[in-house]
PDB file of C-alpha atoms in Angstrom:
ATOM      1  CA  MET C   1      20.300  -7.736  -1.633  1.00  0.00           C
ATOM      2  CA  ALA C   2      17.280  -7.899   0.600  1.00  0.00           C
ATOM      3  CA  SER C   3      13.642  -8.130  -0.417  1.00  0.00           C
ATOM      4  CA  THR C   4      10.111  -7.996   0.918  1.00  0.00           C
ATOM      5  CA  SER C   5       6.573  -8.090  -0.376  1.00  0.00           C
ATOM      6  CA  ALA C   6       2.995  -7.629   0.730  1.00  0.00           C
ATOM      7  CA  SER C   7      -0.306  -8.552  -0.834  1.00  0.00           C
ATOM      8  CA  ILE C   8      -3.963  -7.977  -0.107  1.00  0.00           C
ATOM      9  CA  GLU C   9      -7.210  -9.286  -1.501  1.00  0.00           C
ATOM     10  CA  ILE C  10      -9.779  -6.613  -2.296  1.00  0.00           C
ATOM     11  CA  PRO C  11     -13.449  -7.310  -3.161  1.00  0.00           C
ATOM     12  CA  VAL C  12     -13.228  -5.050  -6.216  1.00  0.00           C
ATOM     13  CA  PRO C  13     -12.651  -6.078  -9.864  1.00  0.00           C
ATOM     14  CA  ALA C  14      -9.023  -5.901 -10.989  1.00  0.00           C
ATOM     15  CA  ASP C  15      -9.796  -3.413 -13.764  1.00  0.00           C
ATOM     16  CA  ARG C  16     -11.272  -0.958 -11.231  1.00  0.00           C
ATOM     17  CA  VAL C  17      -8.285  -1.327  -8.895  1.00  0.00           C
ATOM     18  CA  TRP C  18      -5.877  -0.803 -11.800  1.00  0.00           C
ATOM     19  CA  GLN C  19      -7.844   2.262 -12.910  1.00  0.00           C
ATOM     20  CA  LEU C  20      -7.031   3.820  -9.517  1.00  0.00           C
ATOM     21  CA  ILE C  21      -3.428   2.699  -9.002  1.00  0.00           C
ATOM     22  CA  GLY C  22      -2.178   2.049 -12.534  1.00  0.00           C
ATOM     23  CA  GLY C  23      -1.128   5.615 -13.215  1.00  0.00           C
ATOM     24  CA  PHE C  24       2.505   6.131 -12.175  1.00  0.00           C
ATOM     25  CA  ASP C  25       1.617   9.569 -10.807  1.00  0.00           C
ATOM     26  CA  SER C  26      -1.503   8.385  -8.908  1.00  0.00           C
ATOM     27  CA  LEU C  27      -0.096   7.651  -5.426  1.00  0.00           C
ATOM     28  CA  PRO C  28      -1.810  10.671  -3.776  1.00  0.00           C
ATOM     29  CA  ASP C  29      -5.168   9.254  -4.960  1.00  0.00           C
ATOM     30  CA  TRP C  30      -4.867   6.246  -2.647  1.00  0.00           C
ATOM     31  CA  LEU C  31      -1.763   6.501  -0.450  1.00  0.00           C
ATOM     32  CA  PRO C  32      -2.411   8.950   2.425  1.00  0.00           C
ATOM     33  CA  PHE C  33       1.247   9.280   3.443  1.00  0.00           C
ATOM     34  CA  ILE C  34       2.111  10.606  -0.055  1.00  0.00           C
ATOM     35  CA  PRO C  35      -0.037  13.768  -0.391  1.00  0.00           C
ATOM     36  CA  SER C  36       1.666  15.097  -3.542  1.00  0.00           C
ATOM     37  CA  SER C  37       3.301  13.802  -6.697  1.00  0.00           C
ATOM     38  CA  GLU C  38       4.645  15.668  -9.702  1.00  0.00           C
ATOM     39  CA  SER C  39       5.611  13.909 -12.899  1.00  0.00           C
ATOM     40  CA  SER C  40       8.407  14.814 -15.268  1.00  0.00           C
ATOM     41  CA  GLU C  41      10.266  13.331 -18.228  1.00  0.00           C
ATOM     42  CA  GLY C  42       7.008  12.541 -19.992  1.00  0.00           C
ATOM     43  CA  GLY C  43       5.564  10.786 -16.960  1.00  0.00           C
ATOM     44  CA  ARG C  44       8.541   8.482 -16.440  1.00  0.00           C
ATOM     45  CA  VAL C  45       9.755  10.209 -13.240  1.00  0.00           C
ATOM     46  CA  ARG C  46       7.659  11.114 -10.205  1.00  0.00           C
ATOM     47  CA  SER C  47       8.717  13.441  -7.409  1.00  0.00           C
ATOM     48  CA  LEU C  48       6.828  12.576  -4.245  1.00  0.00           C
ATOM     49  CA  LYS C  49       6.435  14.453  -0.994  1.00  0.00           C
ATOM     50  CA  SER C  50       5.697  12.460   2.133  1.00  0.00           C
ATOM     51  CA  GLU C  51       3.503  13.674   4.999  1.00  0.00           C
ATOM     52  CA  ASP C  52       6.622  14.674   6.941  1.00  0.00           C
ATOM     53  CA  GLY C  53       8.022  16.682   4.000  1.00  0.00           C
ATOM     54  CA  GLY C  54      10.495  14.054   2.773  1.00  0.00           C
ATOM     55  CA  VAL C  55      11.254  13.984  -0.953  1.00  0.00           C
ATOM     56  CA  ILE C  56      11.297  10.722  -2.883  1.00  0.00           C
ATOM     57  CA  ILE C  57      12.126  10.642  -6.592  1.00  0.00           C
ATOM     58  CA  GLU C  58      11.291   7.487  -8.530  1.00  0.00           C
ATOM     59  CA  ARG C  59      11.719   6.355 -12.156  1.00  0.00           C
ATOM     60  CA  LEU C  60       9.293   4.122 -14.017  1.00  0.00           C
ATOM     61  CA  LEU C  61      11.184   1.102 -15.359  1.00  0.00           C
ATOM     62  CA  THR C  62       8.471  -1.102 -16.870  1.00  0.00           C
ATOM     63  CA  PHE C  63       4.760  -0.686 -17.468  1.00  0.00           C
ATOM     64  CA  ASP C  64       2.329  -3.326 -18.738  1.00  0.00           C
ATOM     65  CA  GLU C  65      -1.277  -2.170 -19.062  1.00  0.00           C
ATOM     66  CA  GLN C  66      -2.596  -5.584 -20.060  1.00  0.00           C
ATOM     67  CA  ALA C  67      -0.872  -7.414 -17.180  1.00  0.00           C
ATOM     68  CA  ARG C  68      -1.731  -4.530 -14.803  1.00  0.00           C
ATOM     69  CA  THR C  69       1.777  -4.093 -13.440  1.00  0.00           C
ATOM     70  CA  TYR C  70       4.623  -1.608 -13.303  1.00  0.00           C
ATOM     71  CA  SER C  71       8.110  -1.523 -11.808  1.00  0.00           C
ATOM     72  CA  TYR C  72      10.069   1.475 -10.625  1.00  0.00           C
ATOM     73  CA  SER C  73      13.365   2.421  -9.011  1.00  0.00           C
ATOM     74  CA  ILE C  74      14.198   5.024  -6.399  1.00  0.00           C
ATOM     75  CA  LEU C  75      16.567   7.751  -7.573  1.00  0.00           C
ATOM     76  CA  GLN C  76      16.507   9.757  -4.328  1.00  0.00           C
ATOM     77  CA  ALA C  77      14.960   9.052  -0.925  1.00  0.00           C
ATOM     78  CA  PRO C  78      15.643   9.369   2.804  1.00  0.00           C
ATOM     79  CA  PHE C  79      15.778   5.569   3.133  1.00  0.00           C
ATOM     80  CA  PRO C  80      18.908   3.625   4.175  1.00  0.00           C
ATOM     81  CA  ALA C  81      18.948   1.614   0.952  1.00  0.00           C
ATOM     82  CA  THR C  82      20.267   1.648  -2.602  1.00  0.00           C
ATOM     83  CA  ASP C  83      19.534  -0.379  -5.731  1.00  0.00           C
ATOM     84  CA  TYR C  84      15.802  -0.297  -4.894  1.00  0.00           C
ATOM     85  CA  VAL C  85      13.447  -1.752  -7.482  1.00  0.00           C
ATOM     86  CA  ALA C  86       9.788  -2.384  -6.686  1.00  0.00           C
ATOM     87  CA  THR C  87       6.810  -3.788  -8.547  1.00  0.00           C
ATOM     88  CA  LEU C  88       3.118  -3.093  -8.077  1.00  0.00           C
ATOM     89  CA  ALA C  89       0.722  -5.603  -9.671  1.00  0.00           C
ATOM     90  CA  VAL C  90      -3.024  -6.212  -9.737  1.00  0.00           C
ATOM     91  CA  HIS C  91      -4.312  -9.739 -10.419  1.00  0.00           C
ATOM     92  CA  GLU C  92      -7.827 -11.067 -10.906  1.00  0.00           C
ATOM     93  CA  VAL C  93      -8.979 -13.582  -8.298  1.00  0.00           C
ATOM     94  CA  PRO C  94     -10.289 -16.507 -10.392  1.00  0.00           C
ATOM     95  CA  GLY C  95     -14.012 -17.088 -10.061  1.00  0.00           C
ATOM     96  CA  GLN C  96     -14.578 -13.969  -7.958  1.00  0.00           C
ATOM     97  CA  ASP C  97     -15.284 -10.302  -8.560  1.00  0.00           C
ATOM     98  CA  ALA C  98     -12.147  -9.487  -6.571  1.00  0.00           C
ATOM     99  CA  SER C  99      -8.465  -8.757  -7.016  1.00  0.00           C
ATOM    100  CA  ARG C 100      -5.157  -9.468  -5.342  1.00  0.00           C
ATOM    101  CA  VAL C 101      -2.724  -6.577  -5.242  1.00  0.00           C
ATOM    102  CA  GLU C 102       0.974  -7.296  -4.721  1.00  0.00           C
ATOM    103  CA  TRP C 103       3.717  -4.804  -3.885  1.00  0.00           C
ATOM    104  CA  SER C 104       7.247  -6.157  -3.754  1.00  0.00           C
ATOM    105  CA  GLY C 105      10.750  -4.770  -3.718  1.00  0.00           C
ATOM    106  CA  VAL C 106      14.442  -5.615  -3.693  1.00  0.00           C
ATOM    107  CA  PHE C 107      17.114  -3.309  -2.297  1.00  0.00           C
ATOM    108  CA  THR C 108      20.554  -3.128  -0.708  1.00  0.00           C
ATOM    109  CA  PRO C 109      20.625  -1.840   2.886  1.00  0.00           C
ATOM    110  CA  VAL C 110      23.135   0.944   3.607  1.00  0.00           C
ATOM    111  CA  GLY C 111      24.477   1.475   7.113  1.00  0.00           C
ATOM    112  CA  VAL C 112      21.834  -0.730   8.749  1.00  0.00           C
ATOM    113  CA  GLY C 113      21.007  -4.417   8.853  1.00  0.00           C
ATOM    114  CA  ASP C 114      18.784  -6.191   6.349  1.00  0.00           C
ATOM    115  CA  ASP C 115      16.063  -6.703   8.973  1.00  0.00           C
ATOM    116  CA  GLU C 116      15.698  -2.981   9.626  1.00  0.00           C
ATOM    117  CA  VAL C 117      15.234  -2.042   5.961  1.00  0.00           C
ATOM    118  CA  VAL C 118      13.012  -5.053   5.268  1.00  0.00           C
ATOM    119  CA  ALA C 119      10.773  -3.963   8.174  1.00  0.00           C
ATOM    120  CA  LEU C 120      10.688  -0.383   6.827  1.00  0.00           C
ATOM    121  CA  PHE C 121       9.579  -1.379   3.328  1.00  0.00           C
ATOM    122  CA  GLN C 122       7.299  -4.145   4.622  1.00  0.00           C
ATOM    123  CA  GLY C 123       5.502  -1.498   6.673  1.00  0.00           C
ATOM    124  CA  ILE C 124       5.212   0.871   3.707  1.00  0.00           C
ATOM    125  CA  PHE C 125       3.866  -1.874   1.439  1.00  0.00           C
ATOM    126  CA  SER C 126       1.429  -3.315   4.021  1.00  0.00           C
ATOM    127  CA  ASP C 127       0.161   0.079   5.196  1.00  0.00           C
ATOM    128  CA  GLY C 128      -0.134   1.245   1.589  1.00  0.00           C
ATOM    129  CA  LEU C 129      -2.193  -1.772   0.536  1.00  0.00           C
ATOM    130  CA  ALA C 130      -4.452  -1.392   3.591  1.00  0.00           C
ATOM    131  CA  ALA C 131      -5.001   2.261   2.602  1.00  0.00           C
ATOM    132  CA  LEU C 132      -5.784   1.161  -0.965  1.00  0.00           C
ATOM    133  CA  LYS C 133      -8.429  -1.271   0.291  1.00  0.00           C
ATOM    134  CA  GLN C 134      -9.935   1.451   2.488  1.00  0.00           C
ATOM    135  CA  THR C 135      -9.966   3.961  -0.402  1.00  0.00           C
ATOM    136  CA  LEU C 136     -11.750   1.477  -2.651  1.00  0.00           C
ATOM    137  CA  ALA C 137     -14.296   0.665   0.065  1.00  0.00           C
ATOM    138  CA  ALA C 138     -15.288   4.328   0.420  1.00  0.00           C
TER     139      ALA C 138
END
């Protein structure tokens, strides 16, 4: 298994960040490369469309409102990986009116080397968190 993670500090309270990203079906609200999301199975599955028309289907695995975190797996995607599980978490920065957002994942590369898939997901996580910070600054 391979893994990667990204984090960003945002000068916004953790509760406000979580209000935006805590909904499992909320990616289009802050992630520009995912313009649409449809939920099913009572909100436990989301079907995403990427900017280039790719379809990604993900299942919610864990959700903790108080800890401001959720984990999900990919059921279907155009990525060269299987056994993907990722976690999105929002933490308070002690003593500041700010938060640290972490996005991490583990996965098994398929048909390519670890480095290639790590770079792919590292880019998605980093670009996504940068977009989140920009959305919250607007």
